[in-house]
mmCIF file of N, CA and C in Angstrom:
data_model
loop_
_atom_site.group_PDB
_atom_site.id
_atom_site.type_symbol
_atom_site.label_atom_id
_atom_site.label_comp_id
_atom_site.label_asym_id
_atom_site.label_seq_id
_atom_site.Cartn_x
_atom_site.Cartn_y
_atom_site.Cartn_z
ATOM 1 N N MET A 110 -65.251 -65.267 103.361
ATOM 2 C CA MET A 110 -64.555 -64.663 102.236
ATOM 3 C C MET A 110 -65.598 -64.013 101.319
ATOM 4 N N SER A 111 -65.325 -62.816 100.875
ATOM 5 C CA SER A 111 -66.250 -62.121 99.975
ATOM 6 C C SER A 111 -66.086 -62.634 98.553
ATOM 7 N N ASN A 112 -67.083 -62.311 97.706
ATOM 8 C CA ASN A 112 -67.019 -62.725 96.297
ATOM 9 C C ASN A 112 -65.819 -62.125 95.584
ATOM 10 N N GLY A 113 -65.336 -61.009 96.068
ATOM 11 C CA GLY A 113 -64.184 -60.360 95.451
ATOM 12 C C GLY A 113 -62.928 -61.216 95.514
ATOM 13 N N GLY A 114 -62.856 -62.126 96.491
ATOM 14 C CA GLY A 114 -61.684 -62.976 96.620
ATOM 15 C C GLY A 114 -61.825 -64.314 95.936
ATOM 16 N N LYS A 115 -62.910 -64.497 95.222
ATOM 17 C CA LYS A 115 -63.182 -65.777 94.555
ATOM 18 C C LYS A 115 -62.221 -65.986 93.381
ATOM 19 N N LYS A 116 -61.615 -67.156 93.352
ATOM 20 C CA LYS A 116 -60.677 -67.457 92.268
ATOM 21 C C LYS A 116 -61.423 -67.970 91.046
ATOM 22 N N GLU A 117 -60.953 -67.580 89.871
ATOM 23 C CA GLU A 117 -61.528 -68.102 88.627
ATOM 24 C C GLU A 117 -60.977 -69.496 88.383
ATOM 25 N N ARG A 118 -61.839 -70.359 87.868
ATOM 26 C CA ARG A 118 -61.366 -71.693 87.542
ATOM 27 C C ARG A 118 -60.536 -71.637 86.266
ATOM 28 N N PRO A 119 -59.583 -72.532 86.123
ATOM 29 C CA PRO A 119 -58.781 -72.566 84.891
ATOM 30 C C PRO A 119 -59.673 -72.863 83.682
ATOM 31 N N VAL A 120 -59.312 -72.292 82.566
ATOM 32 C CA VAL A 120 -60.055 -72.498 81.321
ATOM 33 C C VAL A 120 -59.340 -73.575 80.516
ATOM 34 N N GLY A 121 -60.086 -74.581 80.044
ATOM 35 C CA GLY A 121 -59.505 -75.609 79.182
ATOM 36 C C GLY A 121 -59.339 -75.072 77.765
ATOM 37 N N ILE A 122 -58.576 -75.762 76.956
ATOM 38 C CA ILE A 122 -58.272 -75.305 75.604
ATOM 39 C C ILE A 122 -59.526 -75.210 74.736
ATOM 40 N N ASP A 123 -60.463 -76.134 74.877
ATOM 41 C CA ASP A 123 -61.680 -76.071 74.065
ATOM 42 C C ASP A 123 -62.477 -74.808 74.374
ATOM 43 N N GLU A 124 -62.587 -74.492 75.659
ATOM 44 C CA GLU A 124 -63.315 -73.280 76.049
ATOM 45 C C GLU A 124 -62.552 -72.034 75.601
ATOM 46 N N LEU A 125 -61.248 -72.068 75.727
ATOM 47 C CA LEU A 125 -60.438 -70.931 75.290
ATOM 48 C C LEU A 125 -60.630 -70.683 73.798
ATOM 49 N N LEU A 126 -60.576 -71.738 72.992
ATOM 50 C CA LEU A 126 -60.794 -71.594 71.551
ATOM 51 C C LEU A 126 -62.173 -70.996 71.261
ATOM 52 N N GLU A 127 -63.164 -71.474 71.971
ATOM 53 C CA GLU A 127 -64.524 -70.965 71.768
ATOM 54 C C GLU A 127 -64.600 -69.470 72.091
ATOM 55 N N ARG A 128 -63.986 -69.065 73.191
ATOM 56 C CA ARG A 128 -63.978 -67.646 73.579
ATOM 57 C C ARG A 128 -63.245 -66.790 72.548
ATOM 58 N N VAL A 129 -62.079 -67.258 72.135
ATOM 59 C CA VAL A 129 -61.272 -66.512 71.168
ATOM 60 C C VAL A 129 -62.029 -66.355 69.856
ATOM 61 N N ARG A 130 -62.584 -67.440 69.365
ATOM 62 C CA ARG A 130 -63.268 -67.421 68.069
ATOM 63 C C ARG A 130 -64.550 -66.592 68.099
ATOM 64 N N ALA A 131 -65.131 -66.405 69.268
ATOM 65 C CA ALA A 131 -66.349 -65.591 69.380
ATOM 66 C C ALA A 131 -66.052 -64.119 69.096
ATOM 67 N N GLY A 132 -64.777 -63.747 69.142
ATOM 68 C CA GLY A 132 -64.395 -62.352 68.972
ATOM 69 C C GLY A 132 -64.152 -61.904 67.542
ATOM 70 N N TYR A 133 -64.255 -62.797 66.583
ATOM 71 C CA TYR A 133 -64.021 -62.429 65.183
ATOM 72 C C TYR A 133 -64.670 -63.453 64.267
ATOM 73 N N GLU A 134 -64.766 -63.101 62.990
ATOM 74 C CA GLU A 134 -65.361 -64.015 62.011
ATOM 75 C C GLU A 134 -64.258 -64.748 61.272
ATOM 76 N N ARG A 135 -64.298 -66.072 61.324
ATOM 77 C CA ARG A 135 -63.313 -66.906 60.628
ATOM 78 C C ARG A 135 -63.673 -66.963 59.140
ATOM 79 N N ILE A 136 -62.732 -67.393 58.328
ATOM 80 C CA ILE A 136 -62.935 -67.409 56.879
ATOM 81 C C ILE A 136 -62.756 -68.826 56.335
ATOM 82 N N LYS A 137 -63.568 -69.179 55.346
ATOM 83 C CA LYS A 137 -63.487 -70.501 54.723
ATOM 84 C C LYS A 137 -62.484 -70.461 53.569
ATOM 85 N N PRO A 138 -61.973 -71.647 53.164
ATOM 86 C CA PRO A 138 -60.929 -71.696 52.142
ATOM 87 C C PRO A 138 -61.251 -70.944 50.845
ATOM 88 N N ARG A 139 -62.415 -71.151 50.272
ATOM 89 C CA ARG A 139 -62.750 -70.498 48.998
ATOM 90 C C ARG A 139 -62.777 -68.976 49.160
ATOM 91 N N GLN A 140 -63.335 -68.485 50.287
ATOM 92 C CA GLN A 140 -63.371 -67.042 50.558
ATOM 93 C C GLN A 140 -61.953 -66.486 50.693
ATOM 94 N N ALA A 141 -61.098 -67.229 51.377
ATOM 95 C CA ALA A 141 -59.716 -66.794 51.572
ATOM 96 C C ALA A 141 -58.988 -66.728 50.234
ATOM 97 N N TYR A 142 -59.186 -67.747 49.406
ATOM 98 C CA TYR A 142 -58.567 -67.788 48.082
ATOM 99 C C TYR A 142 -58.988 -66.574 47.260
ATOM 100 N N GLU A 143 -60.290 -66.301 47.237
ATOM 101 C CA GLU A 143 -60.799 -65.173 46.449
ATOM 102 C C GLU A 143 -60.298 -63.840 46.994
ATOM 103 N N ALA A 144 -60.242 -63.698 48.313
ATOM 104 C CA ALA A 144 -59.738 -62.459 48.919
ATOM 105 C C ALA A 144 -58.267 -62.249 48.579
ATOM 106 N N ALA A 145 -57.481 -63.323 48.625
ATOM 107 C CA ALA A 145 -56.051 -63.218 48.294
ATOM 108 C C ALA A 145 -55.867 -62.899 46.814
ATOM 109 N N GLN A 146 -56.636 -63.549 45.960
ATOM 110 C CA GLN A 146 -56.538 -63.297 44.517
ATOM 111 C C GLN A 146 -56.901 -61.858 44.183
ATOM 112 N N GLY A 147 -57.840 -61.296 44.927
ATOM 113 C CA GLY A 147 -58.273 -59.920 44.697
ATOM 114 C C GLY A 147 -57.404 -58.887 45.387
ATOM 115 N N GLY A 148 -56.335 -59.331 46.039
ATOM 116 C CA GLY A 148 -55.441 -58.401 46.731
ATOM 117 C C GLY A 148 -56.041 -57.842 48.008
ATOM 118 N N GLU A 149 -57.068 -58.494 48.528
ATOM 119 C CA GLU A 149 -57.763 -58.002 49.716
ATOM 120 C C GLU A 149 -57.295 -58.659 51.005
ATOM 121 N N ALA A 150 -56.457 -59.680 50.905
ATOM 122 C CA ALA A 150 -56.004 -60.388 52.108
ATOM 123 C C ALA A 150 -54.605 -60.943 51.895
ATOM 124 N N LEU A 151 -53.853 -60.994 52.985
ATOM 125 C CA LEU A 151 -52.532 -61.610 52.997
ATOM 126 C C LEU A 151 -52.659 -62.955 53.691
ATOM 127 N N LEU A 152 -52.374 -64.036 52.960
ATOM 128 C CA LEU A 152 -52.384 -65.372 53.541
ATOM 129 C C LEU A 152 -51.048 -65.602 54.231
ATOM 130 N N VAL A 153 -51.084 -66.074 55.473
ATOM 131 C CA VAL A 153 -49.867 -66.304 56.246
ATOM 132 C C VAL A 153 -49.880 -67.733 56.762
ATOM 133 N N ASP A 154 -48.941 -68.526 56.276
ATOM 134 C CA ASP A 154 -48.809 -69.939 56.618
ATOM 135 C C ASP A 154 -47.874 -70.072 57.812
ATOM 136 N N ILE A 155 -48.411 -70.544 58.950
ATOM 137 C CA ILE A 155 -47.588 -70.671 60.155
ATOM 138 C C ILE A 155 -47.207 -72.126 60.457
ATOM 139 N N ARG A 156 -47.476 -73.037 59.518
ATOM 140 C CA ARG A 156 -47.108 -74.447 59.739
ATOM 141 C C ARG A 156 -45.596 -74.586 59.820
ATOM 142 N N TYR A 157 -45.148 -75.567 60.563
ATOM 143 C CA TYR A 157 -43.707 -75.772 60.662
ATOM 144 C C TYR A 157 -43.177 -76.459 59.403
ATOM 145 N N ALA A 158 -41.878 -76.374 59.216
ATOM 146 C CA ALA A 158 -41.219 -76.788 57.970
ATOM 147 C C ALA A 158 -41.561 -78.219 57.548
ATOM 148 N N ALA A 159 -41.591 -79.152 58.484
ATOM 149 C CA ALA A 159 -41.853 -80.554 58.110
ATOM 150 C C ALA A 159 -43.222 -80.708 57.456
ATOM 151 N N LEU A 160 -44.216 -79.982 57.930
ATOM 152 C CA LEU A 160 -45.550 -80.052 57.320
ATOM 153 C C LEU A 160 -45.568 -79.393 55.945
ATOM 154 N N ARG A 161 -44.872 -78.283 55.814
ATOM 155 C CA ARG A 161 -44.817 -77.614 54.504
ATOM 156 C C ARG A 161 -44.116 -78.511 53.493
ATOM 157 N N GLU A 162 -43.045 -79.158 53.925
ATOM 158 C CA GLU A 162 -42.306 -80.052 53.023
ATOM 159 C C GLU A 162 -43.136 -81.276 52.659
ATOM 160 N N ARG A 163 -43.889 -81.792 53.611
ATOM 161 C CA ARG A 163 -44.704 -82.981 53.378
ATOM 162 C C ARG A 163 -45.913 -82.686 52.490
ATOM 163 N N ASP A 164 -46.627 -81.609 52.809
ATOM 164 C CA ASP A 164 -47.921 -81.355 52.181
ATOM 165 C C ASP A 164 -47.919 -80.296 51.091
ATOM 166 N N GLY A 165 -46.894 -79.459 51.061
ATOM 167 C CA GLY A 165 -46.834 -78.406 50.053
ATOM 168 C C GLY A 165 -47.164 -77.037 50.608
ATOM 169 N N LEU A 166 -47.202 -76.089 49.689
ATOM 170 C CA LEU A 166 -47.398 -74.677 50.026
ATOM 171 C C LEU A 166 -48.590 -74.109 49.285
ATOM 172 N N ILE A 167 -49.158 -73.064 49.832
ATOM 173 C CA ILE A 167 -50.189 -72.305 49.150
ATOM 174 C C ILE A 167 -49.482 -71.213 48.365
ATOM 175 N N PRO A 168 -49.615 -71.200 47.029
ATOM 176 C CA PRO A 168 -48.927 -70.183 46.229
ATOM 177 C C PRO A 168 -49.308 -68.775 46.685
ATOM 178 N N GLY A 169 -48.303 -67.951 46.890
ATOM 179 C CA GLY A 169 -48.522 -66.566 47.280
ATOM 180 C C GLY A 169 -48.628 -66.338 48.773
ATOM 181 N N ALA A 170 -48.736 -67.408 49.560
ATOM 182 C CA ALA A 170 -48.832 -67.243 51.015
ATOM 183 C C ALA A 170 -47.456 -66.880 51.580
ATOM 184 N N LEU A 171 -47.463 -65.995 52.541
ATOM 185 C CA LEU A 171 -46.245 -65.624 53.243
ATOM 186 C C LEU A 171 -46.003 -66.675 54.323
ATOM 187 N N VAL A 172 -44.831 -67.294 54.326
ATOM 188 C CA VAL A 172 -44.507 -68.314 55.318
ATOM 189 C C VAL A 172 -43.790 -67.644 56.487
ATOM 190 N N ILE A 173 -44.415 -67.758 57.662
ATOM 191 C CA ILE A 173 -43.815 -67.227 58.886
ATOM 192 C C ILE A 173 -44.011 -68.278 59.966
ATOM 193 N N GLU A 174 -42.931 -68.774 60.521
ATOM 194 C CA GLU A 174 -43.047 -69.749 61.604
ATOM 195 C C GLU A 174 -43.813 -69.111 62.756
ATOM 196 N N ARG A 175 -44.603 -69.906 63.458
ATOM 197 C CA ARG A 175 -45.467 -69.395 64.522
ATOM 198 C C ARG A 175 -44.698 -68.588 65.560
ATOM 199 N N ASN A 176 -43.515 -69.036 65.922
ATOM 200 C CA ASN A 176 -42.773 -68.333 66.975
ATOM 201 C C ASN A 176 -42.244 -66.965 66.537
ATOM 202 N N GLU A 177 -42.353 -66.627 65.251
ATOM 203 C CA GLU A 177 -41.907 -65.315 64.748
ATOM 204 C C GLU A 177 -43.076 -64.429 64.339
ATOM 205 N N LEU A 178 -44.293 -64.946 64.404
ATOM 206 C CA LEU A 178 -45.449 -64.290 63.812
ATOM 207 C C LEU A 178 -45.648 -62.847 64.268
ATOM 208 N N GLU A 179 -45.701 -62.633 65.573
ATOM 209 C CA GLU A 179 -45.967 -61.284 66.075
ATOM 210 C C GLU A 179 -44.870 -60.300 65.668
ATOM 211 N N TRP A 180 -43.633 -60.727 65.714
ATOM 212 C CA TRP A 180 -42.526 -59.844 65.359
ATOM 213 C C TRP A 180 -42.551 -59.491 63.876
ATOM 214 N N ARG A 181 -42.937 -60.427 63.042
ATOM 215 C CA ARG A 181 -42.931 -60.209 61.591
ATOM 216 C C ARG A 181 -44.151 -59.429 61.101
ATOM 217 N N LEU A 182 -45.287 -59.508 61.823
ATOM 218 C CA LEU A 182 -46.507 -58.844 61.353
ATOM 219 C C LEU A 182 -46.849 -57.555 62.093
ATOM 220 N N ASP A 183 -46.125 -57.230 63.144
ATOM 221 C CA ASP A 183 -46.366 -55.967 63.849
ATOM 222 C C ASP A 183 -45.907 -54.818 62.949
ATOM 223 N N PRO A 184 -46.846 -53.988 62.462
ATOM 224 C CA PRO A 184 -46.467 -52.902 61.548
ATOM 225 C C PRO A 184 -45.487 -51.909 62.166
ATOM 226 N N GLN A 185 -45.419 -51.872 63.502
ATOM 227 C CA GLN A 185 -44.511 -50.946 64.189
ATOM 228 C C GLN A 185 -43.204 -51.608 64.589
ATOM 229 N N GLY A 186 -43.078 -52.898 64.331
ATOM 230 C CA GLY A 186 -41.922 -53.648 64.806
ATOM 231 C C GLY A 186 -40.684 -53.467 63.942
ATOM 232 N N SER A 187 -39.550 -53.574 64.575
ATOM 233 C CA SER A 187 -38.280 -53.422 63.852
ATOM 234 C C SER A 187 -37.956 -54.662 63.013
ATOM 235 N N HIS A 188 -38.618 -55.785 63.273
ATOM 236 C CA HIS A 188 -38.364 -57.020 62.529
ATOM 237 C C HIS A 188 -39.521 -57.367 61.594
ATOM 238 N N ARG A 189 -40.348 -56.396 61.286
ATOM 239 C CA ARG A 189 -41.548 -56.671 60.493
ATOM 240 C C ARG A 189 -41.209 -57.078 59.065
ATOM 241 N N ALA A 190 -42.092 -57.895 58.503
ATOM 242 C CA ALA A 190 -41.986 -58.276 57.092
ATOM 243 C C ALA A 190 -42.457 -57.092 56.248
ATOM 244 N N PRO A 191 -41.933 -56.932 55.039
ATOM 245 C CA PRO A 191 -42.365 -55.833 54.173
ATOM 246 C C PRO A 191 -43.879 -55.836 53.934
ATOM 247 N N GLU A 192 -44.486 -57.009 54.000
ATOM 248 C CA GLU A 192 -45.929 -57.126 53.775
ATOM 249 C C GLU A 192 -46.760 -56.570 54.926
ATOM 250 N N ALA A 193 -46.151 -56.367 56.084
ATOM 251 C CA ALA A 193 -46.861 -55.855 57.265
ATOM 252 C C ALA A 193 -46.990 -54.343 57.144
ATOM 253 N N THR A 194 -47.932 -53.922 56.312
ATOM 254 C CA THR A 194 -48.034 -52.517 55.920
ATOM 255 C C THR A 194 -48.848 -51.639 56.856
ATOM 256 N N GLY A 195 -49.664 -52.227 57.718
ATOM 257 C CA GLY A 195 -50.457 -51.406 58.623
ATOM 258 C C GLY A 195 -51.424 -52.240 59.437
ATOM 259 N N HIS A 196 -52.018 -51.601 60.438
ATOM 260 C CA HIS A 196 -52.933 -52.309 61.331
ATOM 261 C C HIS A 196 -54.243 -52.692 60.651
ATOM 262 N N GLY A 197 -54.557 -52.094 59.519
ATOM 263 C CA GLY A 197 -55.777 -52.427 58.796
ATOM 264 C C GLY A 197 -55.621 -53.592 57.832
ATOM 265 N N LEU A 198 -54.423 -54.151 57.765
ATOM 266 C CA LEU A 198 -54.154 -55.272 56.866
ATOM 267 C C LEU A 198 -55.038 -56.463 57.225
ATOM 268 N N ARG A 199 -55.657 -57.061 56.223
ATOM 269 C CA ARG A 199 -56.459 -58.268 56.453
ATOM 270 C C ARG A 199 -55.536 -59.474 56.334
ATOM 271 N N VAL A 200 -55.210 -60.052 57.459
ATOM 272 C CA VAL A 200 -54.321 -61.209 57.535
ATOM 273 C C VAL A 200 -55.178 -62.447 57.756
ATOM 274 N N VAL A 201 -54.915 -63.501 56.968
ATOM 275 C CA VAL A 201 -55.573 -64.789 57.166
ATOM 276 C C VAL A 201 -54.498 -65.781 57.592
ATOM 277 N N VAL A 202 -54.524 -66.177 58.853
ATOM 278 C CA VAL A 202 -53.526 -67.085 59.405
ATOM 279 C C VAL A 202 -53.944 -68.524 59.100
ATOM 280 N N ILE A 203 -52.975 -69.304 58.616
ATOM 281 C CA ILE A 203 -53.240 -70.691 58.225
ATOM 282 C C ILE A 203 -52.283 -71.613 58.968
ATOM 283 N N CYS A 204 -52.871 -72.549 59.736
ATOM 284 C CA CYS A 204 -52.073 -73.608 60.347
ATOM 285 C C CYS A 204 -52.472 -74.911 59.666
ATOM 286 N N ASN A 205 -52.183 -76.034 60.251
ATOM 287 C CA ASN A 205 -52.473 -77.293 59.589
ATOM 288 C C ASN A 205 -53.966 -77.627 59.558
ATOM 289 N N GLU A 206 -54.648 -77.473 60.714
ATOM 290 C CA GLU A 206 -56.056 -77.859 60.774
ATOM 291 C C GLU A 206 -56.986 -76.781 61.322
ATOM 292 N N GLY A 207 -56.463 -75.584 61.607
ATOM 293 C CA GLY A 207 -57.325 -74.490 62.030
ATOM 294 C C GLY A 207 -57.510 -74.329 63.525
ATOM 295 N N TYR A 208 -56.573 -74.802 64.320
ATOM 296 C CA TYR A 208 -56.661 -74.636 65.771
ATOM 297 C C TYR A 208 -55.616 -73.640 66.275
ATOM 298 N N ALA A 209 -54.339 -73.921 66.025
ATOM 299 C CA ALA A 209 -53.281 -73.016 66.465
ATOM 300 C C ALA A 209 -53.450 -71.626 65.853
ATOM 301 N N SER A 210 -54.012 -71.585 64.645
ATOM 302 C CA SER A 210 -54.206 -70.299 63.967
ATOM 303 C C SER A 210 -55.171 -69.404 64.732
ATOM 304 N N SER A 211 -56.160 -69.983 65.397
ATOM 305 C CA SER A 211 -57.106 -69.173 66.165
ATOM 306 C C SER A 211 -56.413 -68.472 67.329
ATOM 307 N N LEU A 212 -55.528 -69.175 68.007
ATOM 308 C CA LEU A 212 -54.781 -68.566 69.102
ATOM 309 C C LEU A 212 -53.823 -67.503 68.575
ATOM 310 N N ALA A 213 -53.255 -67.735 67.405
ATOM 311 C CA ALA A 213 -52.368 -66.750 66.788
ATOM 312 C C ALA A 213 -53.136 -65.474 66.436
ATOM 313 N N VAL A 214 -54.357 -65.634 65.959
ATOM 314 C CA VAL A 214 -55.177 -64.465 65.608
ATOM 315 C C VAL A 214 -55.435 -63.605 66.836
ATOM 316 N N GLU A 215 -55.728 -64.239 67.964
ATOM 317 C CA GLU A 215 -55.960 -63.454 69.182
ATOM 318 C C GLU A 215 -54.736 -62.591 69.489
ATOM 319 N N SER A 216 -53.571 -63.169 69.351
ATOM 320 C CA SER A 216 -52.339 -62.439 69.621
ATOM 321 C C SER A 216 -52.156 -61.279 68.641
ATOM 322 N N LEU A 217 -52.422 -61.511 67.363
ATOM 323 C CA LEU A 217 -52.296 -60.444 66.361
ATOM 324 C C LEU A 217 -53.296 -59.323 66.621
ATOM 325 N N ARG A 218 -54.491 -59.678 67.035
ATOM 326 C CA ARG A 218 -55.510 -58.664 67.329
ATOM 327 C C ARG A 218 -55.084 -57.815 68.526
ATOM 328 N N ARG A 219 -54.410 -58.413 69.483
ATOM 329 C CA ARG A 219 -53.893 -57.641 70.629
ATOM 330 C C ARG A 219 -52.836 -56.643 70.178
ATOM 331 N N LEU A 220 -52.158 -56.938 69.080
ATOM 332 C CA LEU A 220 -51.170 -56.015 68.517
ATOM 333 C C LEU A 220 -51.822 -54.921 67.667
ATOM 334 N N GLY A 221 -53.139 -54.988 67.526
ATOM 335 C CA GLY A 221 -53.845 -53.963 66.766
ATOM 336 C C GLY A 221 -54.212 -54.355 65.350
ATOM 337 N N LEU A 222 -53.906 -55.586 64.948
ATOM 338 C CA LEU A 222 -54.288 -56.060 63.613
ATOM 339 C C LEU A 222 -55.751 -56.507 63.683
ATOM 340 N N ARG A 223 -56.642 -55.525 63.681
ATOM 341 C CA ARG A 223 -58.065 -55.738 63.964
ATOM 342 C C ARG A 223 -58.789 -56.565 62.914
ATOM 343 N N ARG A 224 -58.207 -56.731 61.722
ATOM 344 C CA ARG A 224 -58.857 -57.512 60.671
ATOM 345 C C ARG A 224 -58.265 -58.920 60.539
ATOM 346 N N ALA A 225 -57.391 -59.296 61.459
ATOM 347 C CA ALA A 225 -56.787 -60.630 61.415
ATOM 348 C C ALA A 225 -57.861 -61.689 61.622
ATOM 349 N N THR A 226 -57.748 -62.772 60.881
ATOM 350 C CA THR A 226 -58.658 -63.912 61.008
ATOM 351 C C THR A 226 -57.873 -65.176 60.702
ATOM 352 N N ASP A 227 -58.558 -66.307 60.747
ATOM 353 C CA ASP A 227 -57.868 -67.554 60.400
ATOM 354 C C ASP A 227 -58.751 -68.420 59.528
ATOM 355 N N LEU A 228 -58.125 -69.405 58.930
ATOM 356 C CA LEU A 228 -58.764 -70.286 57.971
ATOM 357 C C LEU A 228 -59.431 -71.461 58.678
ATOM 358 N N VAL A 229 -60.739 -71.593 58.507
ATOM 359 C CA VAL A 229 -61.488 -72.713 59.070
ATOM 360 C C VAL A 229 -60.936 -74.010 58.454
ATOM 361 N N GLY A 230 -60.465 -74.922 59.291
ATOM 362 C CA GLY A 230 -59.948 -76.198 58.807
ATOM 363 C C GLY A 230 -58.497 -76.163 58.366
ATOM 364 N N GLY A 231 -57.887 -74.983 58.347
ATOM 365 C CA GLY A 231 -56.473 -74.840 58.022
ATOM 366 C C GLY A 231 -56.084 -75.323 56.630
ATOM 367 N N PHE A 232 -54.810 -75.629 56.488
ATOM 368 C CA PHE A 232 -54.269 -76.067 55.205
ATOM 369 C C PHE A 232 -54.993 -77.306 54.690
ATOM 370 N N GLN A 233 -55.329 -78.211 55.598
ATOM 371 C CA GLN A 233 -55.975 -79.456 55.165
ATOM 372 C C GLN A 233 -57.319 -79.178 54.488
ATOM 373 N N ALA A 234 -58.064 -78.196 54.978
ATOM 374 C CA ALA A 234 -59.342 -77.828 54.362
ATOM 375 C C ALA A 234 -59.105 -77.140 53.016
ATOM 376 N N TRP A 235 -58.050 -76.328 52.933
ATOM 377 C CA TRP A 235 -57.684 -75.662 51.683
ATOM 378 C C TRP A 235 -57.427 -76.709 50.601
ATOM 379 N N ARG A 236 -56.605 -77.681 50.955
ATOM 380 C CA ARG A 236 -56.249 -78.742 50.002
ATOM 381 C C ARG A 236 -57.471 -79.585 49.635
ATOM 382 N N ALA A 237 -58.305 -79.929 50.600
ATOM 383 C CA ALA A 237 -59.508 -80.729 50.354
ATOM 384 C C ALA A 237 -60.489 -80.008 49.438
ATOM 385 N N GLU A 238 -60.450 -78.681 49.468
ATOM 386 C CA GLU A 238 -61.322 -77.863 48.619
ATOM 387 C C GLU A 238 -60.815 -77.833 47.171
ATOM 388 N N GLY A 239 -59.604 -78.367 46.954
ATOM 389 C CA GLY A 239 -59.030 -78.390 45.608
ATOM 390 C C GLY A 239 -58.390 -77.079 45.202
ATOM 391 N N LEU A 240 -58.065 -76.252 46.183
ATOM 392 C CA LEU A 240 -57.417 -74.969 45.894
ATOM 393 C C LEU A 240 -55.922 -75.191 45.629
ATOM 394 N N PRO A 241 -55.263 -74.234 44.970
ATOM 395 C CA PRO A 241 -53.873 -74.440 44.540
ATOM 396 C C PRO A 241 -52.895 -74.753 45.673
ATOM 397 N N VAL A 242 -52.058 -75.756 45.413
ATOM 398 C CA VAL A 242 -50.982 -76.154 46.331
ATOM 399 C C VAL A 242 -49.784 -76.495 45.463
ATOM 400 N N THR A 243 -48.615 -76.025 45.872
ATOM 401 C CA THR A 243 -47.396 -76.384 45.143
ATOM 402 C C THR A 243 -46.570 -77.343 45.990
ATOM 403 N N SER A 244 -45.608 -77.987 45.370
ATOM 404 C CA SER A 244 -44.736 -78.930 46.058
ATOM 405 C C SER A 244 -44.027 -78.248 47.213
ATOM 406 N N GLY A 245 -43.872 -78.998 48.303
ATOM 407 C CA GLY A 245 -43.183 -78.452 49.454
ATOM 408 C C GLY A 245 -41.700 -78.717 49.451
ATOM 409 N N ALA A 246 -41.192 -79.421 48.435
ATOM 410 C CA ALA A 246 -39.765 -79.745 48.377
ATOM 411 C C ALA A 246 -38.943 -78.475 48.325
ATOM 412 N N GLY A 247 -38.024 -78.371 49.261
ATOM 413 C CA GLY A 247 -37.134 -77.208 49.314
ATOM 414 C C GLY A 247 -37.878 -75.942 49.714
ATOM 415 N N ALA A 248 -38.998 -76.082 50.405
ATOM 416 C CA ALA A 248 -39.840 -74.921 50.731
ATOM 417 C C ALA A 248 -39.569 -74.361 52.119
ATOM 418 N N ALA A 249 -38.443 -74.659 52.708
ATOM 419 C CA ALA A 249 -38.154 -74.113 54.016
ATOM 420 C C ALA A 249 -37.801 -72.640 53.880
ATOM 421 N N ALA A 250 -38.744 -71.783 54.208
ATOM 422 C CA ALA A 250 -38.544 -70.332 54.048
ATOM 423 C C ALA A 250 -38.234 -69.676 55.356
#
């Protein structure tokens, strides 16, 4: 059998995360906060409702469930959120601990959102940094 017929071995999740993250620069909580405050970034919270209700919300963050993310942020999509203004939008994806958000960023970048990134450590790192969080009661958006 020639090398051309050689099968690639499956990639584990840790290796996949490493490969994905090598393609862009992630952002830390304080940087994300300052970028959002300056109108330079859109924070997008993809945590599911139970986590938002338990832990609270980041004021000003757009809440989009992970399974709707691509449809809501595609600037060309018919189901896009009003905030999805163009492919140059700097989106900071936030999950609970900063893992699922990395995979979401890869998907957004494939849609042409070339400035998409995610929050190192996710919501938990944001909260640990002492950045603003509001009550999650009734926060199912």
